Coordinates of C-alpha atoms (C1' of nucleotides) in Angstrom, one line a residue:
Chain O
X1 CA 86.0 60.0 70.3
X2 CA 85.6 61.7 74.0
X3 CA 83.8 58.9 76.2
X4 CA 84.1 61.2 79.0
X5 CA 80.2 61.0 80.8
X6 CA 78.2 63.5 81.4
X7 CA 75.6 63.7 83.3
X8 CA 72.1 61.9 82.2
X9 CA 69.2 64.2 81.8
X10 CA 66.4 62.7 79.8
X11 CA 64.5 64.3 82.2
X12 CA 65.2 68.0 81.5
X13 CA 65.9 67.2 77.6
X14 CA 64.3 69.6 75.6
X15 CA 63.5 66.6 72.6
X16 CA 62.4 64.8 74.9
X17 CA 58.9 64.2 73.1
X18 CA 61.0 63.2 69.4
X19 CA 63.1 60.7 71.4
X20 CA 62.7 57.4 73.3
X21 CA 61.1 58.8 76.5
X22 CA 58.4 60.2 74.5
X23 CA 54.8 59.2 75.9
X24 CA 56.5 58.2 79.2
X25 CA 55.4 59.5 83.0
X26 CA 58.5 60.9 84.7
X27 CA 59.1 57.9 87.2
X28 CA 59.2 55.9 83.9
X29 CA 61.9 58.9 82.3
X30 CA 63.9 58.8 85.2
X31 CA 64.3 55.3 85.4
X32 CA 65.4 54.8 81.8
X33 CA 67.3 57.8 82.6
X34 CA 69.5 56.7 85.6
X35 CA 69.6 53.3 84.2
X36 CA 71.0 53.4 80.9
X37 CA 71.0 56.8 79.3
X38 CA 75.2 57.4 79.4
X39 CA 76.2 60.8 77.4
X40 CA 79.1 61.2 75.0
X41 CA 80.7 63.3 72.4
X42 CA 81.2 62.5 69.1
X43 CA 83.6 64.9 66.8
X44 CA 83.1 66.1 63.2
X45 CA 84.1 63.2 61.0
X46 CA 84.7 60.6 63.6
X47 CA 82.3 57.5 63.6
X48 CA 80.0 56.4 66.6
X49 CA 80.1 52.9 65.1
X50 CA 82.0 51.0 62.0
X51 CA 80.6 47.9 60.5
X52 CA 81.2 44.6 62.2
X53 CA 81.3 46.2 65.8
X54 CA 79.6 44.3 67.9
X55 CA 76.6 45.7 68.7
X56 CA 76.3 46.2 72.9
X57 CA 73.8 49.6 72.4
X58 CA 71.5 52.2 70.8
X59 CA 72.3 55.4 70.3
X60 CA 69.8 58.7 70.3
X61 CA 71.4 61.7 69.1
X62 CA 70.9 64.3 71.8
X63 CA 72.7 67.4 69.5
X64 CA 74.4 67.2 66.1
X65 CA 73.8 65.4 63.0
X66 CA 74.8 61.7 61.5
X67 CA 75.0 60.0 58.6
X68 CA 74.5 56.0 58.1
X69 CA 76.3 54.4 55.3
X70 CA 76.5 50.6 53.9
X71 CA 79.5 49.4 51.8
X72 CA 79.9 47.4 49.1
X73 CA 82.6 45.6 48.6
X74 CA 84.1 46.9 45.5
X75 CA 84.1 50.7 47.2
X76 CA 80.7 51.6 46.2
X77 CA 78.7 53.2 49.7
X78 CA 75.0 53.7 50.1
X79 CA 74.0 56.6 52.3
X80 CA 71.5 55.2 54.3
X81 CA 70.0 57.9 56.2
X82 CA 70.9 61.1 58.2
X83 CA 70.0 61.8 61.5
X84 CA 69.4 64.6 63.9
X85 CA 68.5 65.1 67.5
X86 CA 65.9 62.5 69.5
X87 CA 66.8 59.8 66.5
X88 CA 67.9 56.6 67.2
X89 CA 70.7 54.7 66.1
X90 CA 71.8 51.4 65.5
X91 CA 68.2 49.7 65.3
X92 CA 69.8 47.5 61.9
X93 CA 72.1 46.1 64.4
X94 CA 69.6 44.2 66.5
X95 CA 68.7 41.8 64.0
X96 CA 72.4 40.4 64.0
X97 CA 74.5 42.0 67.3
X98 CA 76.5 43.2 65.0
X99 CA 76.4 46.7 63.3
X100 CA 75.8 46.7 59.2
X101 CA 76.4 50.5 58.6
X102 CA 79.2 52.8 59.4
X103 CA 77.6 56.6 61.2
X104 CA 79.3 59.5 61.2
X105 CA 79.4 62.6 62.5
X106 CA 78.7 64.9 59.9
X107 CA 78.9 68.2 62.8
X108 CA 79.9 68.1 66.4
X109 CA 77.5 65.9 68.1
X110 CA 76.6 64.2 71.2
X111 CA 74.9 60.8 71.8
X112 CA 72.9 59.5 74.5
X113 CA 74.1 55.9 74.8
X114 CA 71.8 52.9 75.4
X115 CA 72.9 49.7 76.8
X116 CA 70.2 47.3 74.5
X117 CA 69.8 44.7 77.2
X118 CA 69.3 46.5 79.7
X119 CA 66.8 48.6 77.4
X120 CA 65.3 45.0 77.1
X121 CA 64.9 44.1 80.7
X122 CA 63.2 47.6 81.3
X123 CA 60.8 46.9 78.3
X124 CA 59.8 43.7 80.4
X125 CA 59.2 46.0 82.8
X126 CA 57.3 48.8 81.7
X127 CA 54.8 47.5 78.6
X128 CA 54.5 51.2 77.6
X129 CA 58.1 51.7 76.6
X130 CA 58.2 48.3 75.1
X131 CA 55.0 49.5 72.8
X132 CA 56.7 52.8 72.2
X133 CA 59.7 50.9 71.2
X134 CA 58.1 48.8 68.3
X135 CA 56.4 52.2 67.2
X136 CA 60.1 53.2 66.9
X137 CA 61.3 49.9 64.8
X138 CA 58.1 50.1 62.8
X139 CA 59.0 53.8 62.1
X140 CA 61.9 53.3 60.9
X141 CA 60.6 50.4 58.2
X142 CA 58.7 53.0 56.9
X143 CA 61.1 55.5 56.5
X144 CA 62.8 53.2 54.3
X145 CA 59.6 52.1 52.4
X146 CA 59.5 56.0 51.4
X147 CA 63.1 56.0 50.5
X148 CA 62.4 52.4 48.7
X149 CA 59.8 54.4 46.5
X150 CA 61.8 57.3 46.2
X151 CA 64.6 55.5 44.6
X152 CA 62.4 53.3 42.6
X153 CA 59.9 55.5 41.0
X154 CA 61.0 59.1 41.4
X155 CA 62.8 61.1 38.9
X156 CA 66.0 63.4 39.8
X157 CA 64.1 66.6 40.6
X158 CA 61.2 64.7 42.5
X159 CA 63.7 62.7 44.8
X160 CA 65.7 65.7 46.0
X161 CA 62.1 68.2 45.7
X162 CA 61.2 65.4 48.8
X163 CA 64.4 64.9 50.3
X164 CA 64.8 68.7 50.9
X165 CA 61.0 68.9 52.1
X166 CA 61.6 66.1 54.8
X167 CA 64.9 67.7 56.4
X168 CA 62.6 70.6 56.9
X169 CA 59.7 69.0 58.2
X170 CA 62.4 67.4 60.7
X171 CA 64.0 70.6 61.3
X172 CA 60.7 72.2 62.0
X173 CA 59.7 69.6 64.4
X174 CA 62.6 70.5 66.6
X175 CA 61.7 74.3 66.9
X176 CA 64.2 75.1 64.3
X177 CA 63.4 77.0 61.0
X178 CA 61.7 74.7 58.7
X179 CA 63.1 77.1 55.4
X180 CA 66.4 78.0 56.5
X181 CA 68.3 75.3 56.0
X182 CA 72.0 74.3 56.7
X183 CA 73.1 71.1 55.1
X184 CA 75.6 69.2 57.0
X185 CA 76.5 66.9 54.3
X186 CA 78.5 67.1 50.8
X187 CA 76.5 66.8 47.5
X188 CA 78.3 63.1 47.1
X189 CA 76.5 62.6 50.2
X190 CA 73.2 64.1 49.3
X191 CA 73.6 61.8 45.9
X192 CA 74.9 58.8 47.4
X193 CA 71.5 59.1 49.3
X194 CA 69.2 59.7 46.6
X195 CA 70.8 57.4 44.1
X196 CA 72.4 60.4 42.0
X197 CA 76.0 61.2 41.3
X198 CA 76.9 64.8 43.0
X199 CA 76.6 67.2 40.0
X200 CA 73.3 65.8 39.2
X201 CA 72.3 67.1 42.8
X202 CA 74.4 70.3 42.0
X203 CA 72.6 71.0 38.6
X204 CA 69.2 70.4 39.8
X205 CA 70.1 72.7 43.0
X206 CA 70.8 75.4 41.0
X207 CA 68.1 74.7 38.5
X208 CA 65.7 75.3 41.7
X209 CA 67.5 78.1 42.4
X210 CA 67.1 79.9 38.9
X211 CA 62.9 78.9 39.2
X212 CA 63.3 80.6 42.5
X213 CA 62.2 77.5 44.4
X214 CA 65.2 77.8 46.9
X215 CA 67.6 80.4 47.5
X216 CA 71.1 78.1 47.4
X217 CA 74.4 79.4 49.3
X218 CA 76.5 76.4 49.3
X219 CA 75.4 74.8 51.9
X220 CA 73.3 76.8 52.8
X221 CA 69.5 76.6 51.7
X222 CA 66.3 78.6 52.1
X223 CA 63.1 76.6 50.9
X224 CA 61.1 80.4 48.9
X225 CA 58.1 78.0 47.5
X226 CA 57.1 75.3 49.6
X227 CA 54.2 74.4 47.4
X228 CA 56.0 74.5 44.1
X229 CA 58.3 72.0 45.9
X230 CA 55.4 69.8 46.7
X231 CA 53.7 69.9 43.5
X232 CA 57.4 68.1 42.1
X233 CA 56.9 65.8 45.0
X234 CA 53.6 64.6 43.4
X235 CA 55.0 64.9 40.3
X236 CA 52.9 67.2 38.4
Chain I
X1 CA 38.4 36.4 51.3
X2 CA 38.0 33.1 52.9
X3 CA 37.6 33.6 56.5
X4 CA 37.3 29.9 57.5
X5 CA 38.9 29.6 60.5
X6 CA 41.3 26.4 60.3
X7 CA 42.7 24.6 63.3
X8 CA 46.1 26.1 64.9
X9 CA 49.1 24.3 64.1
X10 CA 52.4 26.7 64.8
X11 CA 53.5 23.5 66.9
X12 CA 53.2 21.1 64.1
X13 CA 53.8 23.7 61.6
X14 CA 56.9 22.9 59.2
X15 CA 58.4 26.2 58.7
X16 CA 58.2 27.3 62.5
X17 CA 61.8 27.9 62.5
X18 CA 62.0 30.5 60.4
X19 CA 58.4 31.8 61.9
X20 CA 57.7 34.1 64.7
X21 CA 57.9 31.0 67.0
X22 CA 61.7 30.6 66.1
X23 CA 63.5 29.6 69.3
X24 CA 60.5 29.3 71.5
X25 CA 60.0 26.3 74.2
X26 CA 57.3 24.0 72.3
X27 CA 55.1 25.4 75.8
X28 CA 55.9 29.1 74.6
X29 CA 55.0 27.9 71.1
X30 CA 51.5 26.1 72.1
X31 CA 50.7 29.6 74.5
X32 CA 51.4 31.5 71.0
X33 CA 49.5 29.1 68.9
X34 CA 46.3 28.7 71.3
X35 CA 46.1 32.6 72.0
X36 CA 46.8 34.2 68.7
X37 CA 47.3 32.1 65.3
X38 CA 44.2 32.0 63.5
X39 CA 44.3 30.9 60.0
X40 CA 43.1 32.0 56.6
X41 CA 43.1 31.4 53.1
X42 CA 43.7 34.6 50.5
X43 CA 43.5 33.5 47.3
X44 CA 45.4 34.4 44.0
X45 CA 45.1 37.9 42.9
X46 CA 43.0 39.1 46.5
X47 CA 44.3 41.7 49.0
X48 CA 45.3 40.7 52.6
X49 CA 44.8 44.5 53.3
X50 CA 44.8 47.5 51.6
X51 CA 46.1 50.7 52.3
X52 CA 44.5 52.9 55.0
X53 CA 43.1 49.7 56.6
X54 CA 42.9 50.0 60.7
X55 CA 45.9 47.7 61.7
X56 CA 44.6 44.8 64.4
X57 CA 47.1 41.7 63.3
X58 CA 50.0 40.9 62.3
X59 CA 50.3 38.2 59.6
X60 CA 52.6 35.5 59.1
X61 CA 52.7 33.4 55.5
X62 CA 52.1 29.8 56.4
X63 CA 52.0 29.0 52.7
X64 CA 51.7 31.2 49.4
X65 CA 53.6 34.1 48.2
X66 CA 52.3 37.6 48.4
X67 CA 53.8 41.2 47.5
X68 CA 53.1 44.3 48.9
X69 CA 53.1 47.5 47.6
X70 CA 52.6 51.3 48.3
X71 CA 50.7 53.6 46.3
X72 CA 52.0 56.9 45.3
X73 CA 49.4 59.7 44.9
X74 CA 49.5 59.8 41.2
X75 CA 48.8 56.3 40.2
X76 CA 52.6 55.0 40.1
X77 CA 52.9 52.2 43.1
X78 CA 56.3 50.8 44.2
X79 CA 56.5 46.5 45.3
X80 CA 58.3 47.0 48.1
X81 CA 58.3 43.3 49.3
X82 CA 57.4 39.5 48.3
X83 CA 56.8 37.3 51.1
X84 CA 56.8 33.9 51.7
X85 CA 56.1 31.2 53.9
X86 CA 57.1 32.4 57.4
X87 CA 57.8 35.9 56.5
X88 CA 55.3 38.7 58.6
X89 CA 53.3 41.0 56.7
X90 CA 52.4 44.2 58.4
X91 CA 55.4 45.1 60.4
X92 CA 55.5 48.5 59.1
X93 CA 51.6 49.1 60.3
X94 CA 52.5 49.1 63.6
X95 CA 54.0 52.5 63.9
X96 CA 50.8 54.4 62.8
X97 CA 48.2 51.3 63.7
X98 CA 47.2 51.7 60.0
X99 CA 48.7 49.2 57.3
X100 CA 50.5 51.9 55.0
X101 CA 51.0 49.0 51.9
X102 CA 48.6 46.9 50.6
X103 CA 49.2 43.2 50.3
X104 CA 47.9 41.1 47.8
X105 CA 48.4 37.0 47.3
X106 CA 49.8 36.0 43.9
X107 CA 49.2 32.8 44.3
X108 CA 46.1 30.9 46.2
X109 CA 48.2 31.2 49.6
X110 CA 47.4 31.1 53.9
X111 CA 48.0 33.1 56.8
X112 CA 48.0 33.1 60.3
X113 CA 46.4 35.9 61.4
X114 CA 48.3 37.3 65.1
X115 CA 46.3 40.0 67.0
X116 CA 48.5 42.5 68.0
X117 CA 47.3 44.2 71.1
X118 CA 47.5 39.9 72.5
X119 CA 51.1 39.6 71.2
X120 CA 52.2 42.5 72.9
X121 CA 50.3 41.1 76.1
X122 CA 52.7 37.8 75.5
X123 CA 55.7 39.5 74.9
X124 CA 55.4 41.0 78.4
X125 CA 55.0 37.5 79.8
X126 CA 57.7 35.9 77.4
X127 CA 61.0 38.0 77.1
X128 CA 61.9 35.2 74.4
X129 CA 59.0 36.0 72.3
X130 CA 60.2 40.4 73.0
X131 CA 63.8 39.8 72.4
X132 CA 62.9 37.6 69.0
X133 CA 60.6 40.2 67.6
X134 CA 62.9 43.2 68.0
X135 CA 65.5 41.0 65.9
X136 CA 62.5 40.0 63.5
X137 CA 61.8 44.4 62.8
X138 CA 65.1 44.7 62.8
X139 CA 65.8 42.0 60.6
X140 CA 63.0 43.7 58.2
X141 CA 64.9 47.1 58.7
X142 CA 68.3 45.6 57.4
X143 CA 66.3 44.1 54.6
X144 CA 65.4 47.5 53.6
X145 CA 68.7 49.1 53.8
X146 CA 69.6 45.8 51.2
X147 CA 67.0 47.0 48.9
X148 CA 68.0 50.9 48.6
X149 CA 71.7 50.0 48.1
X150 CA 70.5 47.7 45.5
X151 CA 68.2 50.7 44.1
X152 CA 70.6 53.4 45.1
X153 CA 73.9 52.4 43.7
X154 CA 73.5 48.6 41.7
X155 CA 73.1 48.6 37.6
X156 CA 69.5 46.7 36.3
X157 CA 71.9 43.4 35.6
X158 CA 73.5 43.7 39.2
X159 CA 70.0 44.5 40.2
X160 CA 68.3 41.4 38.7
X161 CA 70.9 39.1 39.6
X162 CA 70.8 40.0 43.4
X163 CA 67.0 39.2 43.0
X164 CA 67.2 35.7 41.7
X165 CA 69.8 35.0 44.1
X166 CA 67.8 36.6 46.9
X167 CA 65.0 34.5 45.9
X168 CA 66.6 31.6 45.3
X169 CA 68.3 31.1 48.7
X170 CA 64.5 31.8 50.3
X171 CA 63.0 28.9 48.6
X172 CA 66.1 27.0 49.3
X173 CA 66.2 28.1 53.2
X174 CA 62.5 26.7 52.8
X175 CA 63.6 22.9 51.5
X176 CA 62.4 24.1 48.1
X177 CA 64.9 24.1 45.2
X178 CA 67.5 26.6 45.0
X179 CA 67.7 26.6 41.2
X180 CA 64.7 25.8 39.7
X181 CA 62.4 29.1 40.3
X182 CA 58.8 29.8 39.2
X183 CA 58.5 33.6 39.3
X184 CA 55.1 34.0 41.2
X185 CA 55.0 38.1 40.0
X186 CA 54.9 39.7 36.7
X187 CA 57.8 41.4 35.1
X188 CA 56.5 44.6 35.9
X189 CA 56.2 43.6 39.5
X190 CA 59.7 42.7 39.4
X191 CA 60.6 46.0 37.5
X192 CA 58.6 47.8 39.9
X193 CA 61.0 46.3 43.1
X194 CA 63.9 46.7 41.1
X195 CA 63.1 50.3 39.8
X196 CA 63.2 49.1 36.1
X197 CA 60.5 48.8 33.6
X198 CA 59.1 45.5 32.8
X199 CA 60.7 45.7 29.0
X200 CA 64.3 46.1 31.1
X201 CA 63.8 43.1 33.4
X202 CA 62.7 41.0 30.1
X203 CA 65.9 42.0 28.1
X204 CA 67.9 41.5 30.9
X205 CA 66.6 37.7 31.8
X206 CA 66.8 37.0 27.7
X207 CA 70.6 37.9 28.1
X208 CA 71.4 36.3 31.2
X209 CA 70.2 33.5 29.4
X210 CA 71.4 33.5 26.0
X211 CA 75.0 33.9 28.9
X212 CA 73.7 30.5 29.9
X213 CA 73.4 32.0 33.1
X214 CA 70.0 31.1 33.5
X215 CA 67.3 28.9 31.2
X216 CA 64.2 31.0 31.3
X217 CA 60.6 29.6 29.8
X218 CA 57.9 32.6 30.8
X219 CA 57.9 32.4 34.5
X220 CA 60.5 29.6 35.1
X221 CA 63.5 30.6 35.7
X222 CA 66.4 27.5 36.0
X223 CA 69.6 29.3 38.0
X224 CA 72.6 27.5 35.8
X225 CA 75.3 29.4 36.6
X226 CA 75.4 30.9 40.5
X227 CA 78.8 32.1 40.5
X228 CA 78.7 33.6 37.5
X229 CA 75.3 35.9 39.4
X230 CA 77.4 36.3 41.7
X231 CA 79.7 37.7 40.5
X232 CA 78.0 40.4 38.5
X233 CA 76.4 41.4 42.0
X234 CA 79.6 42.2 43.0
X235 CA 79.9 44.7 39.8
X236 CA 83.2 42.3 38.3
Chain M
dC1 C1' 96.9 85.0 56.8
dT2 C1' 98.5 81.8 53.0
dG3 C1' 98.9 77.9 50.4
dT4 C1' 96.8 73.3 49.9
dT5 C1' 93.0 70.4 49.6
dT6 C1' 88.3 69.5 49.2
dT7 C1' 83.9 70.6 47.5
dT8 C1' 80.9 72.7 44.2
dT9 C1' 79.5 74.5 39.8
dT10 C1' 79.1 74.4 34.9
dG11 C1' 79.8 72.7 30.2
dA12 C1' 80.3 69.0 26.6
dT13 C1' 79.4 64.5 25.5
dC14 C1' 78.1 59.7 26.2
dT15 C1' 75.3 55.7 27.6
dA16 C1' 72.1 52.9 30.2
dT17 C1' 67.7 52.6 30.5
dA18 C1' 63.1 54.4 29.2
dT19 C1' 59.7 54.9 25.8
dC20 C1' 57.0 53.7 21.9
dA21 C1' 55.4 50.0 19.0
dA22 C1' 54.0 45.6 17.4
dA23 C1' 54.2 40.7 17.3
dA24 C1' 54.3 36.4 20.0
dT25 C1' 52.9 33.8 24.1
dA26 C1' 50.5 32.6 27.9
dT27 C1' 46.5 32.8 30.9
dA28 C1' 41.7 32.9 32.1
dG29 C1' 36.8 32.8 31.2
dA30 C1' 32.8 31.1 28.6
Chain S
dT1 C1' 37.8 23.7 23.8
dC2 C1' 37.8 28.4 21.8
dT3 C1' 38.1 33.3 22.6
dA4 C1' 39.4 37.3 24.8
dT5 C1' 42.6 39.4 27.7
dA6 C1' 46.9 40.0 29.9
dT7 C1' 51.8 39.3 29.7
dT8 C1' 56.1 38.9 27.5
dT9 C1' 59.5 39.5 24.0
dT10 C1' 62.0 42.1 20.7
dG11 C1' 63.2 46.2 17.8
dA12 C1' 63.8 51.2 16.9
dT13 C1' 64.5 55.4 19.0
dA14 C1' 64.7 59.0 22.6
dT15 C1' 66.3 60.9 26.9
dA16 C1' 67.5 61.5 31.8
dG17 C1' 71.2 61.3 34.1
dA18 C1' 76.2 59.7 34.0
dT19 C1' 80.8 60.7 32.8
dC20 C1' 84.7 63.5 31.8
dA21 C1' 86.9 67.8 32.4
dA22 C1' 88.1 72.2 34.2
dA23 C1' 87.3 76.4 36.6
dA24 C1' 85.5 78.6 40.9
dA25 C1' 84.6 78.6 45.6
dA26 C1' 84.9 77.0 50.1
dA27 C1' 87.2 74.7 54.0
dC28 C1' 91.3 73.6 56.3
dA29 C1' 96.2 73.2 58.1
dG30 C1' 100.3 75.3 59.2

DNA sequence: CTGTTTTTTTGATCTATATCAAAATATAGA
DNA sequence: TCTATATTTTGATATAGATCAAAAAAACAG
């Protein structure tokens, strides 16, 4: 991993709005900024954080793309979630100071780092970021609600229907194309997520593909009928 | 719903510690209690909120058990909690200030009712109180992750066995016995959390106890054998 | 660029859990 | 208490998705 800082620039950060400054004046940016907000790099395969670091900060993902994964201890790993640009990282590890997950670089990335108490002292300080800040917790309990229904009462076809529908949405949000889509991660990945062994997720792919839903390349994937992919989602 | 307001008592209260008041000065505690804990009854089979509801207050079990549960478009819902005394309901409201679950007593239970907008007032005055609830979302975050690894890569005995277990250390954590269980829910709520159907969870319990893993009469459930639980959660 | 490793696709078969059905219990209301 | 309703158990059968296997394609290292 390359811990060499750069410069801070919350301030000029294009995602700044899908990130932790969002909603904040620019006195308020600028003093998260200059106050905790340290840049690094993190390399294709190499991991931010393992489980059992102590936990000292948060992480937003500034470019790139993660992946968050438990393990069992007989082997078995649950992809927890994947992340791209203004998300945040490491918010399981409050509850305990110490991390529970292992994230990954799934692509060259970069990290803004996050020293948590300082971020506390700060939320003292400004009530605004604090109330941003649970937003951001509770956000993220309902992100895994929807993954908690998704795993307990969707079918195969239904789970990755939604799971390909949100990366776009996400993708979209950040000015990128919301039907051209590059997946960063393996199918074992994809399954682990979605409860499904990998050729599950490669047969239903390419069962999409042949009812001209997607256009699939490998990795590569362009969403042709949004709407039929929604009417899986509901399960039609 | 009974809106009788009761007399505070988070000071008195016997489950404080593992409350929102958890590590608070017994001043803190009494400027928690005076400003924001008003009480309520629910009773057995009535909602605490519903779905779409405008979020105002959190809500803290002071006795009772409850589950909450989201609603898919078509009719299926997914349990994606059971709460018991001391556990918050409505974390998860927070992000969008509308309560995205509904939550519904299954038992004749109480609550103390916390006003949001006032705790956030006090967690600006009390960085003990700030620093407690980010571990208490977080906390609720890891829980999630718990439940999709359990959903996402744990067989229906694995899955069962983790929720007994899970249960059982609650109640025991709350000076109730750790072995002798009465199952508030239904089987289908219990196949719903687990992502089984109810006719699964009731094969399943009829096996673990003709293993004399458990003695099971209807809703009460006698843990015999806790290693042996254990040990399927581990996939032996 | 070339050989090696990893990932993906597709087919054949198996199995854990769902579904359908009906009897047995338990719970709640009059 | 008795009656109606809801829940639970158990059996027979079906099926979605897993597993095993092998070829094809892509990614990577030297």
């Amino acid at each position: 991993m390359d811990f060499s800082e750069l410069k801070s620039v919350c301030g000029g950060c294009t995602i700044r709005e899908l990130c932790l400054p969002a909603g904040l004046s620019d006195e308020e940016v600028l003093l998260l900024d200059q106050h905790m907000a340290h840049r690094q790099v993190v390399k294709k395969g190499e991991s931010l954080y393992r489980t059992g670091d102590a936990f000292r900060s948060l992480f937003a993902v500034s470019t790139g793309f993660f992946k968050t994964s438990i393990l069992h201890e007989d082997g078995r790993a649950q992809v927890t979630g994947f992340q791209m640009a203004g998300e945040i990282l490491g918010l399981d590890a409050i509850s305990t100071d110490q991390h529970i997950c292992d994230a990954v670089a799934l692509e060259d990335s970069a990290v803004c780092e996050i020293t948590f108490d300082r971020f506390e002292e700060l939320g003292q300080l400004m009530s605004n970021l604090q109330h941003r800040f649970n937003k951001t917790l509770s956000r993220e309990i309902v992100r895994d609600q929807g993954v908690m229904l998704l795993l307990g009462s969707m079918r195969s076809e239904e789970r990755l229907a939604a799971f390909l529908v949100n990366l776009a949405k996400r993708f979209a949000a950040r000015k990128q194309s919301g039907s051209e889509l590059v997946l960063r991660m393996t199918r074992e990945d994809i399954g682990s997520y979605l409860g499904l062994k990998l050729e599950t997720v490669s047969r239903i792919l390419s069962r999409f593909h042949d009812q001209h839903l997607l256009e699939v390349k490998g990795r590569n994937v362009r969403i042709l009928d949004q709407q039929g992919l929604n009417k899986l989602i509901e399960g039609s």
